[in-house]
């Protein structure tokens, strides 16, 4: 069991470009969560998805950010027209059922906007 | 905004010392409080606390929740350099599935 796989590990984008972050949940997990971690801050919830459904997107910025978890393939967090303030570590977690104790986190994608 | 506050922000100790990390919160309608250890990569799960006053133990680590005073502590005895990490506290809500994290405590154990 490979755990939660995130790629890329590091991503550098110029201002105005698009960033696509991928997350493959653990085998058998159908719940995916995205969190953002700014320097010296805790993880902030962004969005919770199940296959083909967004369940809770209360932490997503209103513009430029979107997430999906298609029937086949990884979950994608997409950031359009990136700005310097988007630079952060983005973590994905998955769970079998929607319970915090069952979360398994991926190693994160560190996005740097230059 | 719902708040989870961890203290101290950072801590430097020597190997063999005992440390106590604190997590206080300002909400009551949560299902459980969780502790995670984050080294350079993914946060790894340590404890889930649901009931007040019941200590959870795993090796040199232990944790307890006080729902009356709205805090939890994480104790690490006989610290080792491998304990150096950021320790995160999070609340899991009664309804819904997101976790709300504190900013973490950075622990550095010197040899």
mmCIF file of C-alpha atoms in Angstrom:
data_model
loop_
_atom_site.group_PDB
_atom_site.id
_atom_site.type_symbol
_atom_site.label_atom_id
_atom_site.label_comp_id
_atom_site.label_asym_id
_atom_site.label_seq_id
_atom_site.Cartn_x
_atom_site.Cartn_y
_atom_site.Cartn_z
ATOM 1 C CA UNK A 1 0.000 0.000 0.000
ATOM 2 C CA UNK A 2 1.766 3.095 -1.254
ATOM 3 C CA UNK A 3 -0.078 5.529 0.992
ATOM 4 C CA UNK A 4 -1.314 8.896 -0.203
ATOM 5 C CA UNK A 5 0.716 9.985 -3.218
ATOM 6 C CA UNK A 6 1.105 13.608 -4.112
ATOM 7 C CA UNK A 7 2.907 15.002 -7.084
ATOM 8 C CA UNK A 8 4.846 16.905 -7.871
ATOM 9 C CA UNK A 9 6.800 17.264 -4.626
ATOM 10 C CA UNK A 10 8.001 20.697 -5.641
ATOM 11 C CA UNK A 11 6.447 23.032 -8.188
ATOM 12 C CA UNK A 12 7.726 26.412 -9.305
ATOM 13 C CA UNK A 13 5.430 28.692 -11.245
ATOM 14 C CA UNK A 14 5.727 32.259 -12.462
ATOM 15 C CA UNK A 15 3.044 34.730 -11.492
ATOM 16 C CA UNK A 16 0.024 34.352 -13.740
ATOM 17 C CA UNK A 17 0.635 30.701 -14.624
ATOM 18 C CA UNK A 18 -1.529 27.785 -13.597
ATOM 19 C CA UNK A 19 -0.592 25.221 -10.965
ATOM 20 C CA UNK A 20 -2.005 21.694 -10.930
ATOM 21 C CA UNK A 21 -1.449 19.560 -7.872
ATOM 22 C CA UNK A 22 -2.322 15.883 -7.880
ATOM 23 C CA UNK A 23 -3.316 13.535 -5.115
ATOM 24 C CA UNK A 24 -3.897 9.794 -5.344
ATOM 25 C CA UNK A 25 -5.615 8.551 -2.178
ATOM 26 C CA UNK A 26 -4.754 5.356 -0.392
ATOM 27 C CA UNK A 27 -6.243 2.249 -1.935
ATOM 28 C CA UNK A 28 -9.792 1.841 -0.717
ATOM 29 C CA UNK A 29 -10.149 5.454 0.436
ATOM 30 C CA UNK A 30 -12.918 7.449 -1.200
ATOM 31 C CA UNK A 31 -12.661 10.665 0.831
ATOM 32 C CA UNK A 32 -10.067 13.284 -0.060
ATOM 33 C CA UNK A 33 -9.174 16.510 1.731
ATOM 34 C CA UNK A 34 -6.870 19.350 0.733
ATOM 35 C CA UNK A 35 -5.081 21.558 3.243
ATOM 36 C CA UNK A 36 -2.720 24.479 2.796
ATOM 37 C CA UNK A 37 0.160 25.264 5.127
ATOM 38 C CA UNK A 38 1.719 28.699 5.029
ATOM 39 C CA UNK A 39 5.144 29.233 6.625
ATOM 40 C CA UNK A 40 4.967 28.989 10.418
ATOM 41 C CA UNK A 41 1.231 28.337 10.375
ATOM 42 C CA UNK A 42 -0.862 25.252 10.938
ATOM 43 C CA UNK A 43 -2.698 23.442 8.212
ATOM 44 C CA UNK A 44 -5.812 25.226 6.947
ATOM 45 C CA UNK A 45 -8.674 23.206 5.519
ATOM 46 C CA UNK A 46 -9.526 23.979 1.916
ATOM 47 C CA UNK A 47 -11.886 21.372 0.485
ATOM 48 C CA UNK A 48 -13.352 17.914 1.086
ATOM 49 C CA UNK A 49 -14.312 15.719 -1.839
ATOM 50 C CA UNK A 50 -15.722 12.305 -2.498
ATOM 51 C CA UNK A 51 -15.697 10.712 -5.932
ATOM 52 C CA UNK A 52 -17.262 13.179 -8.377
ATOM 53 C CA UNK A 53 -18.609 15.362 -5.564
ATOM 54 C CA UNK A 54 -17.442 18.382 -3.645
ATOM 55 C CA UNK A 55 -18.783 17.933 -0.122
ATOM 56 C CA UNK A 56 -17.350 20.967 1.683
ATOM 57 C CA UNK A 57 -15.425 23.772 0.006
ATOM 58 C CA UNK A 58 -15.762 26.280 2.820
ATOM 59 C CA UNK A 59 -11.985 26.812 2.972
ATOM 60 C CA UNK A 60 -11.422 27.436 -0.721
ATOM 61 C CA UNK A 61 -10.677 30.978 -1.866
ATOM 62 C CA UNK A 62 -13.574 32.231 -3.960
ATOM 63 C CA UNK A 63 -11.508 32.884 -7.058
ATOM 64 C CA UNK A 64 -8.761 31.074 -8.981
ATOM 65 C CA UNK A 65 -8.931 27.855 -6.918
ATOM 66 C CA UNK A 66 -10.831 24.728 -7.896
ATOM 67 C CA UNK A 67 -10.730 21.061 -6.989
ATOM 68 C CA UNK A 68 -12.043 17.873 -8.454
ATOM 69 C CA UNK A 69 -11.990 14.174 -7.701
ATOM 70 C CA UNK A 70 -13.111 12.356 -10.838
ATOM 71 C CA UNK A 71 -14.480 8.853 -11.025
ATOM 72 C CA UNK A 72 -11.151 7.682 -12.412
ATOM 73 C CA UNK A 73 -7.789 9.173 -11.583
ATOM 74 C CA UNK A 74 -6.344 11.404 -8.906
ATOM 75 C CA UNK A 75 -7.852 14.389 -7.190
ATOM 76 C CA UNK A 76 -6.625 17.667 -8.690
ATOM 77 C CA UNK A 77 -6.243 21.019 -6.970
ATOM 78 C CA UNK A 78 -5.983 23.702 -9.602
ATOM 79 C CA UNK A 79 -4.809 27.246 -9.011
ATOM 80 C CA UNK A 80 -5.201 29.638 -11.908
ATOM 81 C CA UNK A 81 -3.184 32.822 -12.371
ATOM 82 C CA UNK A 82 -0.981 32.142 -9.378
ATOM 83 C CA UNK A 83 0.260 34.993 -7.198
ATOM 84 C CA UNK A 84 3.152 35.101 -4.740
ATOM 85 C CA UNK A 85 0.751 34.659 -1.836
ATOM 86 C CA UNK A 86 -0.161 31.203 -3.143
ATOM 87 C CA UNK A 87 3.326 29.964 -2.257
ATOM 88 C CA UNK A 88 2.759 27.317 0.406
ATOM 89 C CA UNK A 89 2.807 23.596 1.078
ATOM 90 C CA UNK A 90 -0.374 21.887 -0.065
ATOM 91 C CA UNK A 91 -1.236 18.645 1.676
ATOM 92 C CA UNK A 92 -3.764 16.073 0.643
ATOM 93 C CA UNK A 93 -5.253 13.531 3.021
ATOM 94 C CA UNK A 94 -7.546 10.607 2.417
ATOM 95 C CA UNK A 95 -9.761 8.459 4.585
ATOM 96 C CA UNK A 96 -11.963 5.422 4.241
ATOM 97 C CA UNK A 97 -14.811 7.132 6.000
ATOM 98 C CA UNK A 98 -15.073 10.827 6.777
ATOM 99 C CA UNK A 99 -13.400 10.774 10.155
ATOM 100 C CA UNK A 100 -10.452 12.816 11.293
ATOM 101 C CA UNK A 101 -8.728 9.938 13.029
ATOM 102 C CA UNK A 102 -8.747 7.947 9.835
ATOM 103 C CA UNK A 103 -6.855 10.566 7.856
ATOM 104 C CA UNK A 104 -3.622 9.618 6.126
ATOM 105 C CA UNK A 105 -1.672 12.580 4.835
ATOM 106 C CA UNK A 106 0.481 12.745 1.759
ATOM 107 C CA UNK A 107 3.939 14.298 1.794
ATOM 108 C CA UNK A 108 2.684 17.500 0.257
ATOM 109 C CA UNK A 109 3.463 19.650 -2.743
ATOM 110 C CA UNK A 110 5.534 22.729 -2.091
ATOM 111 C CA UNK A 111 4.448 25.459 -4.490
ATOM 112 C CA UNK A 112 6.744 28.400 -5.053
ATOM 113 C CA UNK A 113 5.521 31.330 -7.120
ATOM 114 C CA UNK A 114 8.281 33.510 -8.508
ATOM 115 C CA UNK B 1 -13.461 32.075 13.986
ATOM 116 C CA UNK B 2 -12.962 28.746 15.712
ATOM 117 C CA UNK B 3 -9.683 28.774 17.493
ATOM 118 C CA UNK B 4 -7.056 26.237 18.434
ATOM 119 C CA UNK B 5 -4.071 27.709 20.252
ATOM 120 C CA UNK B 6 -0.891 25.806 20.906
ATOM 121 C CA UNK B 7 1.862 26.725 23.306
ATOM 122 C CA UNK B 8 4.710 27.178 23.470
ATOM 123 C CA UNK B 9 5.377 28.143 19.851
ATOM 124 C CA UNK B 10 8.805 26.571 20.083
ATOM 125 C CA UNK B 11 10.855 24.714 22.609
ATOM 126 C CA UNK B 12 14.465 23.554 22.846
ATOM 127 C CA UNK B 13 15.343 20.808 25.313
ATOM 128 C CA UNK B 14 18.162 18.339 25.925
ATOM 129 C CA UNK B 15 17.906 14.635 25.388
ATOM 130 C CA UNK B 16 16.336 12.946 28.378
ATOM 131 C CA UNK B 17 14.193 15.922 29.352
ATOM 132 C CA UNK B 18 10.427 15.679 29.711
ATOM 133 C CA UNK B 19 8.289 18.122 27.753
ATOM 134 C CA UNK B 20 4.649 19.129 27.961
ATOM 135 C CA UNK B 21 2.939 20.675 24.955
ATOM 136 C CA UNK B 22 -0.342 22.504 25.334
ATOM 137 C CA UNK B 23 -3.391 22.854 23.121
ATOM 138 C CA UNK B 24 -6.338 25.034 24.111
ATOM 139 C CA UNK B 25 -9.484 25.682 22.147
ATOM 140 C CA UNK B 26 -12.539 27.890 22.192
ATOM 141 C CA UNK B 27 -15.306 25.657 20.879
ATOM 142 C CA UNK B 28 -17.220 22.823 22.481
ATOM 143 C CA UNK B 29 -19.146 21.120 19.681
ATOM 144 C CA UNK B 30 -16.364 18.922 18.423
ATOM 145 C CA UNK B 31 -16.140 15.170 18.165
ATOM 146 C CA UNK B 32 -12.488 14.599 18.987
ATOM 147 C CA UNK B 33 -9.104 16.252 19.450
ATOM 148 C CA UNK B 34 -6.148 14.863 17.564
ATOM 149 C CA UNK B 35 -2.387 15.177 17.875
ATOM 150 C CA UNK B 36 -0.041 14.848 14.906
ATOM 151 C CA UNK B 37 3.730 14.864 14.544
ATOM 152 C CA UNK B 38 5.092 16.627 11.477
ATOM 153 C CA UNK B 39 8.696 16.216 10.502
ATOM 154 C CA UNK B 40 9.707 17.470 7.117
ATOM 155 C CA UNK B 41 6.905 15.740 5.300
ATOM 156 C CA UNK B 42 3.436 14.419 6.050
ATOM 157 C CA UNK B 43 1.826 14.854 9.466
ATOM 158 C CA UNK B 44 1.617 11.471 11.146
ATOM 159 C CA UNK B 45 -1.159 10.597 13.550
ATOM 160 C CA UNK B 46 -0.334 10.244 17.239
ATOM 161 C CA UNK B 47 -3.522 10.289 19.310
ATOM 162 C CA UNK B 48 -7.237 10.827 19.116
ATOM 163 C CA UNK B 49 -8.964 11.970 22.306
ATOM 164 C CA UNK B 50 -12.709 11.892 22.673
ATOM 165 C CA UNK B 51 -13.412 11.612 26.374
ATOM 166 C CA UNK B 52 -12.282 13.928 29.115
ATOM 167 C CA UNK B 53 -9.807 12.661 31.690
ATOM 168 C CA UNK B 54 -8.761 9.450 29.963
ATOM 169 C CA UNK B 55 -5.049 9.300 29.237
ATOM 170 C CA UNK B 56 -3.842 7.796 25.994
ATOM 171 C CA UNK B 57 -0.329 6.372 25.975
ATOM 172 C CA UNK B 58 2.067 5.203 23.312
ATOM 173 C CA UNK B 59 5.580 4.487 24.469
ATOM 174 C CA UNK B 60 7.126 7.693 25.793
ATOM 175 C CA UNK B 61 4.205 9.796 24.579
ATOM 176 C CA UNK B 62 0.958 10.372 26.407
ATOM 177 C CA UNK B 63 -1.945 12.758 26.059
ATOM 178 C CA UNK B 64 -5.051 13.758 27.940
ATOM 179 C CA UNK B 65 -8.073 15.944 27.260
ATOM 180 C CA UNK B 66 -9.860 18.236 29.714
ATOM 181 C CA UNK B 67 -13.233 19.187 28.234
ATOM 182 C CA UNK B 68 -14.167 21.326 31.224
ATOM 183 C CA UNK B 69 -11.102 23.556 30.999
ATOM 184 C CA UNK B 70 -10.936 23.253 27.185
ATOM 185 C CA UNK B 71 -7.387 22.038 26.744
ATOM 186 C CA UNK B 72 -5.252 19.028 26.000
ATOM 187 C CA UNK B 73 -1.632 18.251 26.765
ATOM 188 C CA UNK B 74 0.896 16.047 25.043
ATOM 189 C CA UNK B 75 3.716 14.737 27.224
ATOM 190 C CA UNK B 76 6.952 13.302 25.951
ATOM 191 C CA UNK B 77 9.260 11.710 28.513
ATOM 192 C CA UNK B 78 12.956 10.892 28.081
ATOM 193 C CA UNK B 79 13.098 12.908 24.868
ATOM 194 C CA UNK B 80 15.339 11.821 22.004
ATOM 195 C CA UNK B 81 16.674 13.753 19.024
ATOM 196 C CA UNK B 82 14.191 11.854 16.856
ATOM 197 C CA UNK B 83 11.378 13.609 18.695
ATOM 198 C CA UNK B 84 12.402 16.882 17.055
ATOM 199 C CA UNK B 85 9.416 17.898 14.941
ATOM 200 C CA UNK B 86 6.401 20.168 14.800
ATOM 201 C CA UNK B 87 3.560 18.865 16.946
ATOM 202 C CA UNK B 88 0.108 19.777 15.697
ATOM 203 C CA UNK B 89 -3.164 19.701 17.552
ATOM 204 C CA UNK B 90 -6.458 19.590 15.638
ATOM 205 C CA UNK B 91 -10.167 19.456 16.316
ATOM 206 C CA UNK B 92 -12.529 17.206 14.365
ATOM 207 C CA UNK B 93 -16.005 18.620 14.266
ATOM 208 C CA UNK B 94 -19.140 16.870 15.422
ATOM 209 C CA UNK B 95 -20.610 17.218 11.959
ATOM 210 C CA UNK B 96 -18.609 17.341 8.789
ATOM 211 C CA UNK B 97 -15.136 16.102 8.266
ATOM 212 C CA UNK B 98 -12.669 18.913 8.255
ATOM 213 C CA UNK B 99 -9.966 19.305 10.870
ATOM 214 C CA UNK B 100 -9.101 22.679 12.392
ATOM 215 C CA UNK B 101 -5.416 22.849 13.293
ATOM 216 C CA UNK B 102 -3.426 24.959 15.684
ATOM 217 C CA UNK B 103 -0.218 26.588 14.472
ATOM 218 C CA UNK B 104 1.902 23.883 16.070
ATOM 219 C CA UNK B 105 4.746 23.681 18.575
ATOM 220 C CA UNK B 106 8.258 23.342 17.177
ATOM 221 C CA UNK B 107 10.237 20.989 19.383
ATOM 222 C CA UNK B 108 13.984 20.663 19.049
ATOM 223 C CA UNK B 109 15.803 18.079 21.124
ATOM 224 C CA UNK B 110 19.540 18.644 21.421
ATOM 225 C CA UNK B 111 21.942 15.796 21.980
#
